[in-house]
Short mmCIF file of C-alpha atoms in Angstrom, two decimals:
data_model
loop_
_atom_site.label_atom_id
_atom_site.label_comp_id
_atom_site.label_asym_id
_atom_site.label_seq_id
_atom_site.Cartn_x
_atom_site.Cartn_y
_atom_site.Cartn_z
CA MET A 1 0.05 0.11 -0.07
CA LYS A 2 1.30 3.44 -1.12
CA GLU A 3 1.82 6.07 1.59
CA LYS A 4 -0.16 9.32 1.05
CA VAL A 5 2.59 12.05 0.74
CA LEU A 6 1.43 15.38 2.11
CA LYS A 7 2.52 18.23 0.51
CA LYS A 8 3.79 20.64 2.87
CA GLN A 9 2.13 23.86 2.56
CA SER A 10 4.24 27.13 1.76
CA LYS A 11 4.74 29.92 3.62
CA VAL A 12 1.93 32.94 3.00
CA SER A 13 4.02 35.99 2.03
CA MET A 14 3.48 39.70 2.07
CA GLN A 15 3.23 39.27 -1.39
CA ASP A 16 0.48 36.63 -1.50
CA VAL A 17 -1.53 38.73 0.50
CA ALA A 18 -0.85 41.80 -1.92
CA ASN A 19 -1.92 39.64 -4.95
CA ALA A 20 -5.06 38.42 -3.40
CA ALA A 21 -5.74 41.86 -1.98
CA GLY A 22 -5.00 43.45 -5.58
CA VAL A 23 -2.91 46.00 -4.08
CA SER A 24 1.03 46.34 -3.40
CA ARG A 25 3.40 44.93 -1.16
CA SER A 26 3.97 48.32 0.24
CA THR A 27 0.14 48.92 0.84
CA VAL A 28 0.07 45.63 2.69
CA SER A 29 2.87 46.89 4.89
CA PHE A 30 1.53 50.03 5.45
CA VAL A 31 -1.93 48.33 6.61
CA LEU A 32 -0.50 45.62 8.71
CA ASN A 33 1.78 48.27 10.65
CA ASP A 34 -1.19 50.42 11.25
CA LEU A 35 0.14 53.40 9.10
CA ALA A 36 -3.13 53.33 6.53
CA LYS A 37 -4.33 56.56 7.83
CA VAL A 38 -0.65 58.07 7.74
CA ARG A 39 -0.48 56.81 4.18
CA ARG A 40 -3.91 57.90 3.22
CA ILE A 41 -5.08 54.33 2.57
CA SER A 42 -8.84 54.34 2.29
CA ALA A 43 -10.80 52.28 4.99
CA ASP A 44 -11.98 49.78 2.16
CA VAL A 45 -8.54 48.95 1.00
CA SER A 46 -7.41 48.71 4.37
CA LEU A 47 -10.32 46.13 5.18
CA ARG A 48 -9.60 44.16 1.77
CA VAL A 49 -5.96 43.81 2.94
CA LYS A 50 -6.64 42.55 6.69
CA GLU A 51 -9.69 40.07 5.53
CA ALA A 52 -7.03 38.89 2.91
CA ALA A 53 -4.50 38.41 5.51
CA GLU A 54 -6.71 36.73 7.84
CA LYS A 55 -8.05 34.36 5.45
CA MET A 56 -4.78 33.40 4.18
CA ASN A 57 -3.47 33.11 7.63
CA TYR A 58 -0.72 35.44 7.42
CA GLN A 59 2.13 35.45 10.08
CA VAL A 60 4.69 37.73 10.23
CA ASP A 61 8.13 36.76 10.16
CA GLN A 62 9.72 38.58 12.91
CA VAL A 63 13.05 37.24 12.50
CA ALA A 64 13.17 38.02 8.95
CA ARG A 65 11.76 41.69 9.50
CA SER A 66 14.24 42.37 11.99
CA LEU A 67 17.19 41.58 9.83
CA ARG A 68 15.45 43.15 7.20
CA THR A 69 14.53 46.59 8.81
CA GLY A 70 16.94 46.61 11.45
CA GLN A 71 14.44 46.74 14.20
CA SER A 72 13.90 44.72 16.72
CA ARG A 73 9.95 44.97 17.75
CA ILE A 74 10.94 45.94 21.33
CA ILE A 75 10.07 48.98 23.15
CA ALA A 76 10.94 50.05 26.77
CA LEU A 77 8.63 52.18 29.20
CA LEU A 78 10.67 53.73 31.83
CA VAL A 79 8.34 54.75 35.05
CA ALA A 80 9.46 56.21 38.24
CA ASP A 81 7.61 54.15 40.60
CA ILE A 82 6.07 50.69 39.52
CA SER A 83 4.40 50.21 42.94
CA ASP A 84 2.48 53.54 42.41
CA TYR A 85 -1.17 52.93 41.10
CA PHE A 86 -1.04 55.14 38.43
CA PHE A 87 2.49 54.33 37.08
CA ALA A 88 1.18 50.43 37.42
CA THR A 89 -1.80 51.58 35.39
CA VAL A 90 0.28 52.92 32.65
CA ALA A 91 2.58 50.03 32.56
CA TYR A 92 -0.73 47.78 31.80
CA HIS A 93 -1.98 49.58 29.13
CA CYS A 94 0.96 49.98 27.57
CA GLN A 95 1.78 46.69 27.47
CA GLU A 96 -1.51 45.71 26.16
CA TYR A 97 -1.25 48.15 23.42
CA ALA A 98 2.35 47.30 22.57
CA GLU A 99 1.45 43.76 22.08
CA SER A 100 -1.54 44.51 19.94
CA ARG A 101 0.87 46.64 17.95
CA GLY A 102 3.29 43.51 17.34
CA TYR A 103 5.61 45.28 19.90
CA THR A 104 7.24 43.52 23.12
CA LEU A 105 7.38 46.08 26.21
CA PHE A 106 10.26 46.27 28.53
CA ILE A 107 9.41 47.61 31.88
CA ILE A 108 12.01 49.47 34.02
CA ASN A 109 11.55 51.15 37.35
CA THR A 110 13.86 54.25 37.38
CA GLY A 111 13.13 54.74 41.02
CA GLU A 112 13.46 58.71 40.62
CA LYS A 113 17.17 57.96 40.62
CA GLN A 114 19.01 59.92 38.08
CA TYR A 115 22.02 58.20 38.60
CA ARG A 116 20.84 55.08 37.16
CA LEU A 117 20.00 56.72 33.76
CA ARG A 118 22.96 56.23 32.14
CA GLU A 119 23.29 52.44 32.83
CA ILE A 120 19.60 52.20 31.84
CA PHE A 121 20.16 53.73 28.43
CA ASN A 122 23.45 51.87 27.85
CA LEU A 123 21.08 48.60 28.41
CA LEU A 124 18.37 49.75 25.89
CA LYS A 125 20.99 50.35 23.50
CA THR A 126 22.36 46.90 24.05
CA ARG A 127 19.30 45.38 23.48
CA LYS A 128 18.66 47.38 20.52
CA VAL A 129 15.39 48.48 21.47
CA ASP A 130 13.43 50.44 18.94
CA GLY A 131 12.08 53.15 21.09
CA ILE A 132 11.35 54.54 24.75
CA ILE A 133 8.30 55.65 26.27
CA MET A 134 9.41 57.58 29.10
CA VAL A 135 8.17 59.39 32.61
CA PRO A 136 10.84 61.76 33.20
CA ILE A 137 12.57 61.46 36.75
CA ALA A 138 11.40 64.17 39.38
CA ASN A 139 13.41 67.23 39.53
CA ILE A 140 15.94 66.43 36.64
CA GLU A 141 17.41 69.51 34.91
CA GLU A 142 15.84 69.80 31.35
CA GLY A 143 18.30 68.23 28.70
CA VAL A 144 19.68 65.62 30.80
CA ILE A 145 17.73 63.11 29.37
CA GLU A 146 18.16 63.90 25.69
CA LYS A 147 22.16 64.29 26.27
CA LEU A 148 21.96 60.44 27.93
CA ASN A 149 19.72 58.77 25.50
CA PRO A 150 21.77 57.43 22.62
CA GLY A 151 20.03 58.36 19.94
CA ILE A 152 16.64 56.10 20.38
CA PRO A 153 13.54 57.72 19.48
CA MET A 154 11.44 58.52 22.66
CA VAL A 155 8.06 60.10 23.94
CA TYR A 156 7.33 61.58 27.23
CA ILE A 157 4.26 60.50 28.95
CA ASP A 158 2.83 62.17 31.82
CA ARG A 159 5.76 64.60 33.05
CA TYR A 160 7.35 66.67 30.77
CA PHE A 161 9.44 70.19 30.65
CA ASP A 162 9.02 73.58 29.44
CA THR A 163 11.22 73.36 26.08
CA LEU A 164 9.74 70.70 23.33
CA HIS A 165 12.83 68.88 22.89
CA THR A 166 11.11 65.56 22.88
CA GLY A 167 7.78 64.29 21.81
CA ARG A 168 5.17 64.10 24.87
CA VAL A 169 1.68 63.08 25.85
CA ARG A 170 -0.06 64.54 28.60
CA ILE A 171 -2.95 65.91 30.35
CA ASN A 172 -4.56 69.28 30.56
CA ASN A 173 -2.81 69.95 34.17
CA TYR A 174 -3.40 73.65 34.64
CA GLU A 175 -7.39 73.70 33.55
CA VAL A 176 -8.38 70.74 35.47
CA SER A 177 -6.47 72.24 38.50
CA THR A 178 -8.35 75.35 37.89
CA MET A 179 -11.42 73.11 37.72
CA ALA A 180 -10.95 71.52 40.90
CA THR A 181 -9.91 74.58 42.98
CA GLN A 182 -13.16 76.35 41.49
CA LEU A 183 -15.25 73.34 42.74
CA LEU A 184 -13.98 73.35 46.27
CA ILE A 185 -14.44 77.37 46.39
CA GLY A 186 -18.01 77.16 44.76
CA LYS A 187 -18.77 74.50 47.79
CA GLY A 188 -17.93 77.27 50.17
CA CYS A 189 -14.48 76.47 51.11
CA ARG A 190 -13.05 79.87 51.74
CA ARG A 191 -9.78 78.15 53.40
CA THR A 192 -9.02 75.97 50.68
CA GLY A 193 -5.41 74.49 51.04
CA LEU A 194 -2.87 72.48 48.54
CA ILE A 195 -0.65 69.88 49.03
CA THR A 196 1.73 68.93 46.33
CA TYR A 197 5.07 68.08 45.42
CA ASN A 198 8.12 70.67 45.34
CA GLU A 199 8.79 69.77 41.83
CA SER A 200 10.64 71.76 38.76
CA LEU A 201 8.92 69.37 36.37
CA ARG A 202 6.25 71.44 33.90
CA HIS A 203 3.22 69.07 34.87
CA MET A 204 3.62 70.04 38.54
CA LYS A 205 3.94 73.91 38.06
CA ASP A 206 0.71 73.69 35.96
CA ARG A 207 -1.32 71.81 38.65
CA ASN A 208 0.00 74.26 41.38
CA ASN A 209 -0.57 77.47 39.19
CA GLY A 210 -3.82 76.08 38.50
CA TYR A 211 -4.88 76.20 42.27
CA LEU A 212 -2.48 79.34 42.90
CA ASP A 213 -4.22 81.58 40.07
CA THR A 214 -7.62 80.49 41.03
CA ILE A 215 -6.93 81.05 44.71
CA ARG A 216 -5.55 84.74 44.07
CA LYS A 217 -8.21 85.50 41.73
CA SER A 218 -10.70 85.00 44.31
CA ASP A 219 -8.77 86.79 46.82
CA LEU A 220 -8.43 83.58 49.32
CA PHE A 221 -4.57 83.32 49.07
CA ASP A 222 -3.14 82.28 52.30
CA ASP A 223 0.56 80.76 51.77
CA SER A 224 0.15 79.11 55.16
CA LEU A 225 -2.70 76.61 53.46
CA LEU A 226 0.11 75.34 51.38
CA CYS A 227 2.21 72.37 51.56
CA ALA A 228 4.75 71.17 49.28
CA VAL A 229 6.71 68.20 50.12
CA GLU A 230 9.90 66.34 48.60
CA TYR A 231 9.31 62.60 47.08
CA ILE A 232 11.08 60.94 50.16
CA ASN A 233 9.80 60.83 53.67
CA TYR A 234 7.17 63.24 53.32
CA ARG A 235 4.28 61.15 55.35
CA ASN A 236 5.28 62.80 58.62
CA THR A 237 5.34 66.26 57.00
CA ILE A 238 1.83 65.96 55.64
CA SER A 239 0.40 64.45 58.88
CA ASP A 240 2.00 67.47 60.88
CA PHE A 241 0.46 69.90 58.67
CA LEU A 242 -2.95 68.56 58.35
CA ALA A 243 -2.79 68.21 62.47
CA LYS A 244 -1.87 71.70 62.61
CA LYS A 245 -4.47 73.00 60.51
CA MET A 246 -7.47 71.22 61.26
CA ARG A 247 -7.20 72.00 65.01
CA SER A 248 -6.63 75.73 64.43
CA ALA A 249 -9.15 78.13 65.25
CA THR A 250 -9.75 78.47 61.61
CA PRO A 251 -9.23 75.16 60.15
CA LEU A 252 -8.95 73.95 56.69
CA GLU A 253 -12.24 73.83 54.91
CA GLY A 254 -11.02 72.25 51.49
CA ILE A 255 -7.96 70.72 50.05
CA PHE A 256 -6.74 70.32 46.58
CA ILE A 257 -4.29 67.45 46.19
CA THR A 258 -1.89 67.06 42.90
CA THR A 259 -1.02 63.38 42.74
CA GLY A 260 -2.66 59.97 43.49
CA GLY A 261 0.41 58.86 45.64
CA LEU A 262 -0.26 62.00 47.65
CA SER A 263 -3.91 61.71 47.87
CA GLN A 264 -3.54 58.14 49.21
CA VAL A 265 -1.46 59.67 52.21
CA VAL A 266 -3.83 62.45 52.83
CA ILE A 267 -6.82 60.38 52.82
CA ARG A 268 -5.37 58.36 55.50
CA CYS A 269 -4.00 60.89 57.70
CA LEU A 270 -7.40 62.63 57.88
CA VAL A 271 -8.78 59.12 58.44
CA ASN A 272 -6.33 58.49 61.33
CA MET A 273 -7.40 61.90 62.73
CA ASP A 274 -11.17 61.01 63.10
CA VAL A 275 -11.69 63.86 60.14
CA LYS A 276 -14.95 63.38 58.37
CA ILE A 277 -14.08 63.55 54.87
CA GLN A 278 -16.58 65.50 52.62
CA SER A 279 -18.18 66.62 55.99
CA ASP A 280 -15.42 68.59 58.04
CA ILE A 281 -13.40 69.03 55.32
CA GLN A 282 -13.92 68.79 51.21
CA VAL A 283 -11.26 67.03 49.32
CA ILE A 284 -10.40 66.62 45.85
CA GLY A 285 -7.46 63.91 44.88
CA PHE A 286 -5.83 62.99 42.05
CA ASP A 287 -6.70 59.40 40.54
CA ARG A 288 -9.08 56.80 42.01
CA MET A 289 -8.10 56.37 45.96
CA ASP A 290 -8.38 52.73 47.17
CA ALA A 291 -8.59 53.87 50.80
CA ALA A 292 -12.06 52.82 52.18
CA VAL A 293 -13.51 56.05 53.89
CA GLY A 294 -17.00 55.36 53.62
CA VAL A 295 -17.66 58.17 51.36
CA SER A 296 -16.99 59.07 47.78
CA VAL A 297 -14.01 61.49 47.14
CA PRO A 298 -14.23 63.50 43.81
CA TYR A 299 -10.89 63.24 41.94
CA VAL A 300 -9.21 64.38 38.84
CA LYS A 301 -9.47 61.13 36.45
CA GLN A 302 -6.71 60.87 33.97
CA PRO A 303 -7.66 59.39 30.62
CA VAL A 304 -4.65 56.68 31.22
CA LYS A 305 -5.18 54.24 28.22
CA ASP A 306 -5.71 57.09 25.77
CA LEU A 307 -2.10 58.41 26.83
CA CYS A 308 -0.75 55.40 26.64
CA GLU A 309 -2.34 54.36 23.09
CA LYS A 310 -1.47 57.96 21.85
CA ALA A 311 2.17 57.82 22.99
CA LEU A 312 2.83 54.57 21.33
CA ASN A 313 1.04 55.44 18.23
CA ILE A 314 3.47 58.58 18.26
CA LEU A 315 6.64 56.36 18.81
CA ILE A 316 5.76 53.71 16.70
CA GLU A 317 5.11 56.06 13.75
CA SER A 318 8.40 57.49 14.35
CA ILE A 319 10.17 53.90 14.40
CA ILE A 320 8.73 53.03 11.24
CA LEU A 321 8.79 55.80 9.02
CA HIS A 322 12.34 57.31 10.83
CA SER A 323 10.67 60.37 11.37
CA ASP A 324 11.38 62.93 14.01
CA GLY A 325 8.15 63.14 16.31
CA SER A 326 10.25 65.87 18.79
CA MET A 327 8.00 68.60 17.99
CA THR A 328 4.81 66.54 18.96
CA ASP A 329 3.07 67.96 22.11
CA TYR A 330 -0.32 65.98 22.64
CA VAL A 331 -2.89 67.31 25.36
CA LEU A 332 -5.57 64.83 26.48
CA PRO A 333 -8.43 66.26 28.51
CA ALA A 334 -9.00 64.96 32.21
CA SER A 335 -12.12 65.48 34.07
CA ILE A 336 -13.28 65.40 37.72
CA VAL A 337 -15.61 62.83 38.85
CA THR A 338 -16.96 61.28 41.71
CA ASP A 339 -17.19 57.45 41.86
CA SER A 340 -19.59 55.53 43.66
CA PHE A 341 -18.15 54.48 47.38
CA PHE A 342 -15.00 52.05 46.61
CA SER A 343 -13.02 49.88 48.86
CA PRO A 344 -10.41 47.30 47.91
CA PHE A 345 -11.88 44.70 49.86
CA ASN A 346 -14.86 44.80 47.45
#
């Protein structure tokens, strides 16, 4: 009995997909690399290419692509503190979206340590990463990061500098901080304080100035209601500030907090002092708070998923097209929301 010989199916190439879809090979490349809009390829053509690729079970040969293009399909994400809720969320969305675009994501925690940057950039150069999404280190001087970066395309996310040397994606920090302060004043808070970081980066300056300008316009400015802390060992400073202000003859009536990490600390301090939040004092924080306080606390909600996707789109476009995205400054609107009561134990 003769054995039936199975013919090995040849691997589907990009040209095969192009022939099936009736387009050029370059059009297939642009569509499958999510550059259809950039190259002004119509939605009908894009759909035809994707359907042909799916029907033919086309698989990208990553090794061949890397050899041909000189690209590793690896992107690095540098965050300040991966244990922080906001940065952990950034890492999650960046990884999900990078993978959907066919990239592997390296996540590196800088720990706000400037001395580590040279070593980190050398590592990324050795690993031949294609691009970097970076949260700049606190209080670093402008231009230092660009000098250390060995020519790898980079986009800043969340934090940024006064001068636009590197592409950045951010929220409307000044406007949303103004809104938060106005909301507190509108609730009747004449003595509204600010708890923030002593920070030179632009994002924190904008948040602080949104508060300061609004308070001054309302003729309610009092510098004794300001608490600016450093990035380390600030819990006692905040606790002492709140204890002093809440026990005074003219206690704080409202408080705006400029980051998620600080918001968590402030909420816990107030709870420990038996201060009734949203009764004894009105609070607006940054990012959703996981402290169970029994009431809903308004907060600035950042569009984290959109921030991550936009940053990656700008970076990937720069990588593929070898373009300079350094002048891109994309601002997404944040909002002030009040969720239903949230407990981490639910």
